């Protein structure tokens, strides 16, 4: 078996696509370096990230297939799911042959796989747009912690840069130790291990208590359905929701 191994970046993945496509090679998988398991049956080729090659693939997806295909490829990359890299390669090979009709070809396993993966990432993104909870830190920076299944911090950042444009904020994926940081002008995503305990603004606990009281007051006890609530809002997300954290 042949594995292409890259540095984990989107440019790195696109460089792998370039190498496989233009060298007419058929790797068995495309794997991020930090996801690589030792296997003596695997022949590993380490692909060095090349921005110019990545840009060529990026532009070719948009021009020869569609902008929607580019979005699906990026979402599949953010899923970090096993075999997502090789699924992307197979999907693009079909896309380069038939163009923007590729997403109508759901009878093809690779096309269907990318469609399902990108849909899962999209659902989680939209879910967090509604449930992300910020708290005010002592330095008056808004801070929101989350532990998403997929690597969606960058997808959330663009939304909140518009919605909270007059605030300094941090959206922190504590599962991956990465965060989106915004300074009222622009946002970046960078590594951010949580090394020290956060100092909450002196008024924050009062705000949280008021929110819990409001949530409890608005709830109709006779219509309480915990099973339905879990279906709409899996318990893995409750930890960071002020109104549900004590349930």
JSON list of N, CA, C and O in Angstrom, two decimals, residues 133-137 141-146 168-174 192 194 198 200:
[
{"chain": "A", "resi": 133, "resn": "UNK", "atom": "N", "xyz": [-21.80, 30.00, 23.16]},
{"chain": "A", "resi": 133, "resn": "UNK", "atom": "CA", "xyz": [-22.05, 30.90, 24.27]},
{"chain": "A", "resi": 133, "resn": "UNK", "atom": "C", "xyz": [-20.75, 31.61, 24.65]},
{"chain": "A", "resi": 133, "resn": "UNK", "atom": "O", "xyz": [-19.74, 30.97, 24.97]},
{"chain": "A", "resi": 134, "resn": "UNK", "atom": "N", "xyz": [-20.78, 32.93, 24.63]},
{"chain": "A", "resi": 134, "resn": "UNK", "atom": "CA", "xyz": [-19.63, 33.73, 25.01]},
{"chain": "A", "resi": 134, "resn": "UNK", "atom": "C", "xyz": [-19.75, 34.15, 26.47]},
{"chain": "A", "resi": 134, "resn": "UNK", "atom": "O", "xyz": [-20.85, 34.37, 26.98]},
{"chain": "A", "resi": 135, "resn": "UNK", "atom": "N", "xyz": [-18.61, 34.29, 27.12]},
{"chain": "A", "resi": 135, "resn": "UNK", "atom": "CA", "xyz": [-18.55, 34.86, 28.46]},
{"chain": "A", "resi": 135, "resn": "UNK", "atom": "C", "xyz": [-17.53, 35.99, 28.46]},
{"chain": "A", "resi": 135, "resn": "UNK", "atom": "O", "xyz": [-16.57, 35.97, 27.67]},
{"chain": "A", "resi": 136, "resn": "UNK", "atom": "N", "xyz": [-17.74, 36.94, 29.32]},
{"chain": "A", "resi": 136, "resn": "UNK", "atom": "CA", "xyz": [-16.84, 38.09, 29.38]},
{"chain": "A", "resi": 136, "resn": "UNK", "atom": "C", "xyz": [-15.69, 37.81, 30.34]},
{"chain": "A", "resi": 136, "resn": "UNK", "atom": "O", "xyz": [-15.91, 37.47, 31.50]},
{"chain": "A", "resi": 137, "resn": "UNK", "atom": "N", "xyz": [-14.47, 37.94, 29.83]},
{"chain": "A", "resi": 137, "resn": "UNK", "atom": "CA", "xyz": [-13.30, 37.76, 30.67]},
{"chain": "A", "resi": 137, "resn": "UNK", "atom": "C", "xyz": [-12.95, 39.07, 31.36]},
{"chain": "A", "resi": 137, "resn": "UNK", "atom": "O", "xyz": [-13.48, 40.13, 31.04]},
{"chain": "A", "resi": 141, "resn": "UNK", "atom": "N", "xyz": [-12.58, 40.72, 27.04]},
{"chain": "A", "resi": 141, "resn": "UNK", "atom": "CA", "xyz": [-12.58, 39.93, 25.81]},
{"chain": "A", "resi": 141, "resn": "UNK", "atom": "C", "xyz": [-13.67, 38.88, 25.93]},
{"chain": "A", "resi": 141, "resn": "UNK", "atom": "O", "xyz": [-13.78, 38.19, 26.95]},
{"chain": "A", "resi": 142, "resn": "UNK", "atom": "N", "xyz": [-14.48, 38.74, 24.90]},
{"chain": "A", "resi": 142, "resn": "UNK", "atom": "CA", "xyz": [-15.50, 37.70, 24.88]},
{"chain": "A", "resi": 142, "resn": "UNK", "atom": "C", "xyz": [-14.84, 36.37, 24.54]},
{"chain": "A", "resi": 142, "resn": "UNK", "atom": "O", "xyz": [-14.04, 36.27, 23.60]},
{"chain": "A", "resi": 143, "resn": "UNK", "atom": "N", "xyz": [-15.19, 35.34, 25.30]},
{"chain": "A", "resi": 143, "resn": "UNK", "atom": "CA", "xyz": [-14.55, 34.04, 25.14]},
{"chain": "A", "resi": 143, "resn": "UNK", "atom": "C", "xyz": [-15.61, 32.95, 25.05]},
{"chain": "A", "resi": 143, "resn": "UNK", "atom": "O", "xyz": [-16.55, 32.91, 25.85]},
{"chain": "A", "resi": 144, "resn": "UNK", "atom": "N", "xyz": [-15.47, 32.09, 24.05]},
{"chain": "A", "resi": 144, "resn": "UNK", "atom": "CA", "xyz": [-16.38, 30.95, 23.90]},
{"chain": "A", "resi": 144, "resn": "UNK", "atom": "C", "xyz": [-15.56, 29.68, 23.70]},
{"chain": "A", "resi": 144, "resn": "UNK", "atom": "O", "xyz": [-14.68, 29.63, 22.83]},
{"chain": "A", "resi": 145, "resn": "UNK", "atom": "N", "xyz": [-15.84, 28.69, 24.52]},
{"chain": "A", "resi": 145, "resn": "UNK", "atom": "CA", "xyz": [-15.17, 27.39, 24.40]},
{"chain": "A", "resi": 145, "resn": "UNK", "atom": "C", "xyz": [-16.11, 26.41, 23.71]},
{"chain": "A", "resi": 145, "resn": "UNK", "atom": "O", "xyz": [-17.33, 26.46, 23.89]},
{"chain": "A", "resi": 146, "resn": "UNK", "atom": "N", "xyz": [-15.55, 25.52, 22.94]},
{"chain": "A", "resi": 146, "resn": "UNK", "atom": "CA", "xyz": [-16.33, 24.48, 22.30]},
{"chain": "A", "resi": 146, "resn": "UNK", "atom": "C", "xyz": [-15.46, 23.27, 22.06]},
{"chain": "A", "resi": 146, "resn": "UNK", "atom": "O", "xyz": [-14.22, 23.36, 22.07]},
{"chain": "A", "resi": 168, "resn": "UNK", "atom": "N", "xyz": [-13.80, 42.42, 20.91]},
{"chain": "A", "resi": 168, "resn": "UNK", "atom": "CA", "xyz": [-12.66, 41.51, 20.84]},
{"chain": "A", "resi": 168, "resn": "UNK", "atom": "C", "xyz": [-13.14, 40.16, 21.34]},
{"chain": "A", "resi": 168, "resn": "UNK", "atom": "O", "xyz": [-13.77, 40.07, 22.40]},
{"chain": "A", "resi": 169, "resn": "UNK", "atom": "N", "xyz": [-12.87, 39.09, 20.59]},
{"chain": "A", "resi": 169, "resn": "UNK", "atom": "CA", "xyz": [-13.36, 37.79, 21.03]},
{"chain": "A", "resi": 169, "resn": "UNK", "atom": "C", "xyz": [-12.41, 36.66, 20.66]},
{"chain": "A", "resi": 169, "resn": "UNK", "atom": "O", "xyz": [-11.55, 36.79, 19.79]},
{"chain": "A", "resi": 170, "resn": "UNK", "atom": "N", "xyz": [-12.63, 35.55, 21.36]},
{"chain": "A", "resi": 170, "resn": "UNK", "atom": "CA", "xyz": [-11.88, 34.32, 21.12]},
{"chain": "A", "resi": 170, "resn": "UNK", "atom": "C", "xyz": [-12.88, 33.18, 21.04]},
{"chain": "A", "resi": 170, "resn": "UNK", "atom": "O", "xyz": [-13.74, 33.03, 21.91]},
{"chain": "A", "resi": 171, "resn": "UNK", "atom": "N", "xyz": [-12.78, 32.38, 19.98]},
{"chain": "A", "resi": 171, "resn": "UNK", "atom": "CA", "xyz": [-13.54, 31.14, 19.88]},
{"chain": "A", "resi": 171, "resn": "UNK", "atom": "C", "xyz": [-12.53, 30.01, 19.97]},
{"chain": "A", "resi": 171, "resn": "UNK", "atom": "O", "xyz": [-11.68, 29.86, 19.10]},
{"chain": "A", "resi": 172, "resn": "UNK", "atom": "N", "xyz": [-12.61, 29.24, 21.04]},
{"chain": "A", "resi": 172, "resn": "UNK", "atom": "CA", "xyz": [-11.53, 28.33, 21.43]},
{"chain": "A", "resi": 172, "resn": "UNK", "atom": "C", "xyz": [-11.98, 26.87, 21.33]},
{"chain": "A", "resi": 172, "resn": "UNK", "atom": "O", "xyz": [-12.85, 26.42, 22.08]},
{"chain": "A", "resi": 173, "resn": "UNK", "atom": "N", "xyz": [-11.38, 26.15, 20.40]},
{"chain": "A", "resi": 173, "resn": "UNK", "atom": "CA", "xyz": [-11.60, 24.71, 20.30]},
{"chain": "A", "resi": 173, "resn": "UNK", "atom": "C", "xyz": [-10.62, 24.04, 21.27]},
{"chain": "A", "resi": 173, "resn": "UNK", "atom": "O", "xyz": [-9.46, 23.82, 20.94]},
{"chain": "A", "resi": 174, "resn": "UNK", "atom": "N", "xyz": [-11.11, 23.72, 22.46]},
{"chain": "A", "resi": 174, "resn": "UNK", "atom": "CA", "xyz": [-10.22, 23.17, 23.48]},
{"chain": "A", "resi": 174, "resn": "UNK", "atom": "C", "xyz": [-9.90, 21.71, 23.23]},
{"chain": "A", "resi": 174, "resn": "UNK", "atom": "O", "xyz": [-8.99, 21.14, 23.85]},
{"chain": "A", "resi": 192, "resn": "UNK", "atom": "N", "xyz": [-3.62, 27.33, 20.40]},
{"chain": "A", "resi": 192, "resn": "UNK", "atom": "CA", "xyz": [-3.85, 28.00, 21.67]},
{"chain": "A", "resi": 192, "resn": "UNK", "atom": "C", "xyz": [-4.16, 26.97, 22.76]},
{"chain": "A", "resi": 192, "resn": "UNK", "atom": "O", "xyz": [-5.32, 26.70, 23.07]},
{"chain": "A", "resi": 194, "resn": "UNK", "atom": "N", "xyz": [-4.77, 25.70, 26.44]},
{"chain": "A", "resi": 194, "resn": "UNK", "atom": "CA", "xyz": [-5.30, 26.38, 27.62]},
{"chain": "A", "resi": 194, "resn": "UNK", "atom": "C", "xyz": [-4.38, 26.06, 28.79]},
{"chain": "A", "resi": 194, "resn": "UNK", "atom": "O", "xyz": [-4.50, 25.03, 29.44]},
{"chain": "A", "resi": 198, "resn": "UNK", "atom": "N", "xyz": [-8.90, 30.74, 33.21]},
{"chain": "A", "resi": 198, "resn": "UNK", "atom": "CA", "xyz": [-9.44, 32.01, 32.73]},
{"chain": "A", "resi": 198, "resn": "UNK", "atom": "C", "xyz": [-10.03, 32.81, 33.89]},
{"chain": "A", "resi": 198, "resn": "UNK", "atom": "O", "xyz": [-10.67, 32.25, 34.78]},
{"chain": "A", "resi": 200, "resn": "UNK", "atom": "N", "xyz": [-12.74, 35.36, 34.95]},
{"chain": "A", "resi": 200, "resn": "UNK", "atom": "CA", "xyz": [-14.01, 35.85, 34.46]},
{"chain": "A", "resi": 200, "resn": "UNK", "atom": "C", "xyz": [-14.27, 37.26, 34.98]},
{"chain": "A", "resi": 200, "resn": "UNK", "atom": "O", "xyz": [-13.90, 37.62, 36.10]}
]
